PDB file of C-alpha atoms in Angstrom:
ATOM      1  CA  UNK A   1       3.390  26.195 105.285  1.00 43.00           C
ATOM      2  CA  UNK A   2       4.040  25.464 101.655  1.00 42.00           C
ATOM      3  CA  UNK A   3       1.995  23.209  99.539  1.00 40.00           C
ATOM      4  CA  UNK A   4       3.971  20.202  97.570  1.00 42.00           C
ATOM      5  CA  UNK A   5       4.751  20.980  93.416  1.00 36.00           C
ATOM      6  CA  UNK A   6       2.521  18.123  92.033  1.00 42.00           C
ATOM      7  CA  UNK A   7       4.136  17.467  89.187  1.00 40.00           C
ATOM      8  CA  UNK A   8       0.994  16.516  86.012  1.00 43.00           C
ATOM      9  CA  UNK A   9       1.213  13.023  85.209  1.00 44.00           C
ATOM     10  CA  UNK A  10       1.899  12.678  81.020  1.00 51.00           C
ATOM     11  CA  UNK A  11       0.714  10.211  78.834  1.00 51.00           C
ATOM     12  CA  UNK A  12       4.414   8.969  79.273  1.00 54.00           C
ATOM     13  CA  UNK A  13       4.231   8.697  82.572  1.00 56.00           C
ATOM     14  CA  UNK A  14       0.609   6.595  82.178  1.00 58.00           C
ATOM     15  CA  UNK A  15       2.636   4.244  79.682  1.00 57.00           C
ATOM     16  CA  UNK A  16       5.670   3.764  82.395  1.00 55.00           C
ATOM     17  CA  UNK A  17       2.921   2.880  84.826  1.00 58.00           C
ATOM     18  CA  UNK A  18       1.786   0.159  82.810  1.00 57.00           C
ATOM     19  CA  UNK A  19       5.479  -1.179  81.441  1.00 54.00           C
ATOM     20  CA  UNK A  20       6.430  -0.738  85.184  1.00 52.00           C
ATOM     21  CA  UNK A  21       3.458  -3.495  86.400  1.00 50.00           C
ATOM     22  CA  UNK A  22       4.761  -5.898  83.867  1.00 50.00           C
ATOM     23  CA  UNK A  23       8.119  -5.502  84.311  1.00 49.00           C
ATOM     24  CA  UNK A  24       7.475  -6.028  88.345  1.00 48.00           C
ATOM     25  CA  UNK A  25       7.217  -9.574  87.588  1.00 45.00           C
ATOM     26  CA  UNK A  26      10.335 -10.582  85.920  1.00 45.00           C
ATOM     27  CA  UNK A  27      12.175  -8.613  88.717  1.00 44.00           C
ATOM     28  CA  UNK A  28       9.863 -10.897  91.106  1.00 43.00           C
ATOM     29  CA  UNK A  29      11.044 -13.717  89.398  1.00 42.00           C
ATOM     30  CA  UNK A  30      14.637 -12.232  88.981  1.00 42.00           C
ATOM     31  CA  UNK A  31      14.777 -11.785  93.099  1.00 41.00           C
ATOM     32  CA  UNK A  32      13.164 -15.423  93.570  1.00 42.00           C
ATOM     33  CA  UNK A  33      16.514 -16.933  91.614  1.00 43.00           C
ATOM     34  CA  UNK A  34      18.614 -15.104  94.587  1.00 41.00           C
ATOM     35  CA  UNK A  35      16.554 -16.715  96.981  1.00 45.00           C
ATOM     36  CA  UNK A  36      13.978 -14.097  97.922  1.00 46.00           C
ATOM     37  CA  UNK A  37      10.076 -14.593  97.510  1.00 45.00           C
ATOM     38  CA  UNK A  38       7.049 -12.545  97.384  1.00 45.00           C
ATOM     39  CA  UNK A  39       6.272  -9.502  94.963  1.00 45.00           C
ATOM     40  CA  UNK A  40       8.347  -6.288  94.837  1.00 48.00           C
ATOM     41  CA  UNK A  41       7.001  -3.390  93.489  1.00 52.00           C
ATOM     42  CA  UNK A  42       9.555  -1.460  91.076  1.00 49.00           C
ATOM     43  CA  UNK A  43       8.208   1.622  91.316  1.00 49.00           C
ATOM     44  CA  UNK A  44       7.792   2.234  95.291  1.00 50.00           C
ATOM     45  CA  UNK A  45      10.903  -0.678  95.933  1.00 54.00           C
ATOM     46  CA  UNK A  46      14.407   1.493  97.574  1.00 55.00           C
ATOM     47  CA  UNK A  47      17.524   0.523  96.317  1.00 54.00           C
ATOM     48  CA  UNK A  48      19.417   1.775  99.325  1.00 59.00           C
ATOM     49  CA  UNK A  49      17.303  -1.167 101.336  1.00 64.00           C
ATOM     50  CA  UNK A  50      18.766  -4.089  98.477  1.00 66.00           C
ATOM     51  CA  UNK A  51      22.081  -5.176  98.193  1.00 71.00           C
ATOM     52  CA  UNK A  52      23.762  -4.654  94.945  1.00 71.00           C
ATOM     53  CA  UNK A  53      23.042  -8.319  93.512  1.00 74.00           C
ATOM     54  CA  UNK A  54      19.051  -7.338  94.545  1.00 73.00           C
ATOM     55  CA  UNK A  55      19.165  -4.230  93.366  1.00 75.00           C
ATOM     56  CA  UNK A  56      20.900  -4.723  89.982  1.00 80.00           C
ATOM     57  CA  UNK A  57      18.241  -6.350  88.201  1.00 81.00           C
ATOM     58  CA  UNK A  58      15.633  -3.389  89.771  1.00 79.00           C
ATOM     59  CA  UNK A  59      17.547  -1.254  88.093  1.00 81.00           C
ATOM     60  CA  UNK A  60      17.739  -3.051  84.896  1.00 85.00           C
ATOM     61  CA  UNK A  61      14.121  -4.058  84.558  1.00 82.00           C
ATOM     62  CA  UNK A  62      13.006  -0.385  85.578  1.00 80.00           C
ATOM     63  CA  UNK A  63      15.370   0.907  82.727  1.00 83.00           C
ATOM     64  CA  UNK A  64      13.811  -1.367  80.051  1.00 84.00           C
ATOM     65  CA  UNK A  65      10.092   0.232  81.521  1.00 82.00           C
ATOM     66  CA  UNK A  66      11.500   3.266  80.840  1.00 80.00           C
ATOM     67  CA  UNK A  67      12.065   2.642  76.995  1.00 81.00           C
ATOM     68  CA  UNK A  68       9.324   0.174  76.865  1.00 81.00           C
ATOM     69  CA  UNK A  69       7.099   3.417  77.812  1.00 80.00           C
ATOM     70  CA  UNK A  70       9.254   5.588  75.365  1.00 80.00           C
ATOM     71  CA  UNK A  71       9.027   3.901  72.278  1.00 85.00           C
ATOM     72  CA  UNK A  72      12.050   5.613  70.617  1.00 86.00           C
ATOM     73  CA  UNK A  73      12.687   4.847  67.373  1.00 88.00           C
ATOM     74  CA  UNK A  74      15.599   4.635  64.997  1.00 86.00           C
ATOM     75  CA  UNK A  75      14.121   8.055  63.354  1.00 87.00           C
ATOM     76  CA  UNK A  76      13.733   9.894  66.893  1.00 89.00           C
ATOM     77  CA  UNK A  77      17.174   9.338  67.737  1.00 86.00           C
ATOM     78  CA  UNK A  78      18.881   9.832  63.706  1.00 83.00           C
ATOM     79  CA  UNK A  79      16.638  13.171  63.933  1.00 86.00           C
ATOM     80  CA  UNK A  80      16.736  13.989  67.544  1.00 86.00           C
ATOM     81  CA  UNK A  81      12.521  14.471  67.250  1.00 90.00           C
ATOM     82  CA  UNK A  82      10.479  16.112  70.154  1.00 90.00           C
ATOM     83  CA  UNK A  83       9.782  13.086  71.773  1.00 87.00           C
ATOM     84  CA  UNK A  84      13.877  11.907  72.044  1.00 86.00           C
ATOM     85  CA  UNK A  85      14.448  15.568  73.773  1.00 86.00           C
ATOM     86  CA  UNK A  86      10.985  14.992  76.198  1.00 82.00           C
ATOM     87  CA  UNK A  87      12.438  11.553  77.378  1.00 81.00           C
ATOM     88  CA  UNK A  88      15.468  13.599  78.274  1.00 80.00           C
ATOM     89  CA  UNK A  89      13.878  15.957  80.550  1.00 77.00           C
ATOM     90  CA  UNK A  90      11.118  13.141  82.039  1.00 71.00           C
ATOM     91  CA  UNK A  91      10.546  13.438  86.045  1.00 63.00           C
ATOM     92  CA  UNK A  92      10.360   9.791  86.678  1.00 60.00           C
ATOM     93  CA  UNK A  93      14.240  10.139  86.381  1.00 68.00           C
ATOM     94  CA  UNK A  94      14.480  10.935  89.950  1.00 70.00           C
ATOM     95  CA  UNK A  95      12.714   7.435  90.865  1.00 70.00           C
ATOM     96  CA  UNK A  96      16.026   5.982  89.990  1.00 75.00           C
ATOM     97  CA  UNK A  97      19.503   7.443  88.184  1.00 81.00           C
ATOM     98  CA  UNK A  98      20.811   4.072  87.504  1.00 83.00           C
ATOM     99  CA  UNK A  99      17.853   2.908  85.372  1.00 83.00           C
ATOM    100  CA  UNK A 100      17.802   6.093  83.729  1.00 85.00           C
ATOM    101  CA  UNK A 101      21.680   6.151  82.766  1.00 86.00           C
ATOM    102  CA  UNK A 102      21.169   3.044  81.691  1.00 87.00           C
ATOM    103  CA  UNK A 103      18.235   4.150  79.644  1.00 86.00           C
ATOM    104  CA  UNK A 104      20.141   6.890  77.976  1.00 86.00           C
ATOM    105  CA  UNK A 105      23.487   5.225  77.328  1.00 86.00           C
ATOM    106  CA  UNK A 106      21.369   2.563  75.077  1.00 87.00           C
ATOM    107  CA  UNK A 107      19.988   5.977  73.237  1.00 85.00           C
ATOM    108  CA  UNK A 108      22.728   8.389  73.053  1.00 83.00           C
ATOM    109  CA  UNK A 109      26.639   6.849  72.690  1.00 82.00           C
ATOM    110  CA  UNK A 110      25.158   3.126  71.132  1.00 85.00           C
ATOM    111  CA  UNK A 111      22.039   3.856  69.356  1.00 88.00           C
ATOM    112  CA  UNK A 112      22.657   7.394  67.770  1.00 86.00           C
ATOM    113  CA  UNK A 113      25.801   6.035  66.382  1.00 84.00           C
ATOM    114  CA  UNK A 114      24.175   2.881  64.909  1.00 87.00           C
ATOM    115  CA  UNK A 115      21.060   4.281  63.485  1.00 88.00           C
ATOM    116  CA  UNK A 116      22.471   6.206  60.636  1.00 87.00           C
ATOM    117  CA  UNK A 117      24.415   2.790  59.367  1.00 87.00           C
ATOM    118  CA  UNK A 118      20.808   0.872  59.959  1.00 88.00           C
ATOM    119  CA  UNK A 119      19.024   3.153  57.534  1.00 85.00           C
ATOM    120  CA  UNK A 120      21.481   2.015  55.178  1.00 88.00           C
ATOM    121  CA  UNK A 121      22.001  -1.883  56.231  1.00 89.00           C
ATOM    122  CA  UNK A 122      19.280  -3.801  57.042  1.00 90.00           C
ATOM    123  CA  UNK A 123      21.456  -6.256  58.433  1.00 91.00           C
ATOM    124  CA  UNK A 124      21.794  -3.709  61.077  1.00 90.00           C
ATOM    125  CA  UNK A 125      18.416  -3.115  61.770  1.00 91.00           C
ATOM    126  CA  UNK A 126      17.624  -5.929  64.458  1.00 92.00           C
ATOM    127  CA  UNK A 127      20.101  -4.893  66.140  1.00 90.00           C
ATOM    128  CA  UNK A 128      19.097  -1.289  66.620  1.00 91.00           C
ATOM    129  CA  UNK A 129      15.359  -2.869  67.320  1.00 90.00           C
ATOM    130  CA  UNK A 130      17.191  -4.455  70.138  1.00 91.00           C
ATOM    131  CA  UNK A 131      18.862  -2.150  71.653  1.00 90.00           C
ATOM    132  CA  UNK A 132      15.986   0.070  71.459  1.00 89.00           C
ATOM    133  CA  UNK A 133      13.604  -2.332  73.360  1.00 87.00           C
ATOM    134  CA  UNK A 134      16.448  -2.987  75.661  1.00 87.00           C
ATOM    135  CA  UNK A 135      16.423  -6.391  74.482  1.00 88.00           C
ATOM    136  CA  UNK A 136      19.462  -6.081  74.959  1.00 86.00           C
ATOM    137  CA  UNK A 137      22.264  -3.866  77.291  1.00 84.00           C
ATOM    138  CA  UNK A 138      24.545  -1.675  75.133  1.00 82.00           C
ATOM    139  CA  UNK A 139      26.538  -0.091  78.246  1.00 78.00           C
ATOM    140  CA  UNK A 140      29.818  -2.035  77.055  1.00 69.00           C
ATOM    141  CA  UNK A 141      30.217   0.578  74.325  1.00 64.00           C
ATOM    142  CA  UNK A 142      31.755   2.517  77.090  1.00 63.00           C
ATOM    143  CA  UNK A 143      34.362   0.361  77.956  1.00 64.00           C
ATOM    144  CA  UNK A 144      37.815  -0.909  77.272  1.00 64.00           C
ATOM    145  CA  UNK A 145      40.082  -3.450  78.659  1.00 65.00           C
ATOM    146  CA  UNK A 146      42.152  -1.989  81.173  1.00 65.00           C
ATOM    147  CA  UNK A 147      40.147   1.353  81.438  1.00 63.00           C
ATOM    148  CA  UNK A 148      37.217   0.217  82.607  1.00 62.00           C
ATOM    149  CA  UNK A 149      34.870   3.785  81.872  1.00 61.00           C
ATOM    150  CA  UNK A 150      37.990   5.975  82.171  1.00 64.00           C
ATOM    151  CA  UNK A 151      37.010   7.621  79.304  1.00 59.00           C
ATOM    152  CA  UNK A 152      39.791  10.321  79.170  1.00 65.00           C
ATOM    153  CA  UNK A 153      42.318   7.331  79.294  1.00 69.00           C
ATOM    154  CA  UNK A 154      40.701   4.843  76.137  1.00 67.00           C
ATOM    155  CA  UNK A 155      42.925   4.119  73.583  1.00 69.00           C
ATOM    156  CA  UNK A 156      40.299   3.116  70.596  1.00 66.00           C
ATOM    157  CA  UNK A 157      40.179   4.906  68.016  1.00 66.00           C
ATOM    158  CA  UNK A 158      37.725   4.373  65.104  1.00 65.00           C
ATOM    159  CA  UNK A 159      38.074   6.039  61.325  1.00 66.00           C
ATOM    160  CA  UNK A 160      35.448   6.565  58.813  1.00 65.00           C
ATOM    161  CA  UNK A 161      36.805   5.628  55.523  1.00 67.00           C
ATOM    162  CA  UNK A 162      35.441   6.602  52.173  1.00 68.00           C
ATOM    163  CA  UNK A 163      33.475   3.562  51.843  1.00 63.00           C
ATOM    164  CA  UNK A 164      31.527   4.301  55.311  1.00 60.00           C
ATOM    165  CA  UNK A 165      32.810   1.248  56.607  1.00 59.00           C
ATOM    166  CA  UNK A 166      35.063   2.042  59.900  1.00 56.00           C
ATOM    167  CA  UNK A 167      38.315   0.868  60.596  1.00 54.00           C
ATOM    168  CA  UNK A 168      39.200   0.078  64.304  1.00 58.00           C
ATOM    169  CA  UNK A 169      42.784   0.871  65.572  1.00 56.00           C
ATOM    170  CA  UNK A 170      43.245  -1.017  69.081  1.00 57.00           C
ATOM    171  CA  UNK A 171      46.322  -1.745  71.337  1.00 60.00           C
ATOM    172  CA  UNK A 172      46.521  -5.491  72.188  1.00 63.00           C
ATOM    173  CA  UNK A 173      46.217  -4.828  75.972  1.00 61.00           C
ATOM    174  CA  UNK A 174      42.841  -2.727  75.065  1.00 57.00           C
ATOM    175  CA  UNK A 175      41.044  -5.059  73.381  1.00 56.00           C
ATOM    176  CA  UNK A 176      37.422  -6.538  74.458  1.00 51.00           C
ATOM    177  CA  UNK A 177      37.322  -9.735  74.201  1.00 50.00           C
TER     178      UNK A 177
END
């Protein structure tokens, strides 16, 4: 009979613990607006047992625990420090893939290509504050009209000038609006 891998709890793990408890209650609150009551616990809650309107803001709230417990800054994802490449390899990824895809699209494709223009604008730098907080959700970098996340199929294109200000180049059936 083989024994269980018990996988040793990190201080991130501790910190998701505690971002997860407060986090339970806006998804309480966020499942009371649909018309359910009572408590749900994010951490032991199955998606496969909500539908996708329940499980949707799980998944959301769980994500911002995630980088609530993380802490990245604007530095650890400009530098790529230690603690960007731990968060990467985390085990609490398993307790849901949505929350952490989420998690890492606000890091990798929208924050790592912001950060190095909010070192230089400060204008900029609320922004990046938000997205790192997940004050706000960045996941429409990925899209375009028309594609949805086809990715091999988008027709943006983006060009650093000289200036480092970037010029846009979109088809009028491609653009967000």
């Amino acid at each position: 009979m083989s024994v269980p891998y018990k996988y040793p709890l990190s201080r991130t793990t501790a910190q998701f613990r505690k971002h997860i408890t407060r986090a339970a209650l806006a998804v309480a609150t966020s499942m009371s607006s649909l018309g359910q009551t009572g408590t749900i616990n994010i951490v032991q809650a199955c998606l496969r047992s909500f539908t996708m309107q329940e499980s949707t803001p799980l998944t959301y709230q769980r994500s911002k625990a995630f980088c609530n417990a993380y802490g990245l800054t604007a530095k650890d994802i400009y530098r790529f420090t230690p603690k960007f490449w731990k968060m990467h390899r985390e085990a609490l990824v398993a307790l849901d893939g949505g929350a952490f895809t989420l998690f890492v699209i606000q890091c990798n494709p929208f924050a790592s290509t912001l950060a190095p223009f909010a070192m230089k604008r400060p204008e900029l730098q609320p922004v990046l504050q938000a997205a790192l907080g997940f004050n706000v959700s960045a996941q429409f970098v990925l899209t375009e009209v028309n594609h949805g996340l086809d990715a091999r199929s988008v027709q943006t294109t983006a060009i650093l000038c000289e200036m480092e200000s970037l010029i846009s180049i979109l088809l009028p059936q491609t653009m967000q609006r």
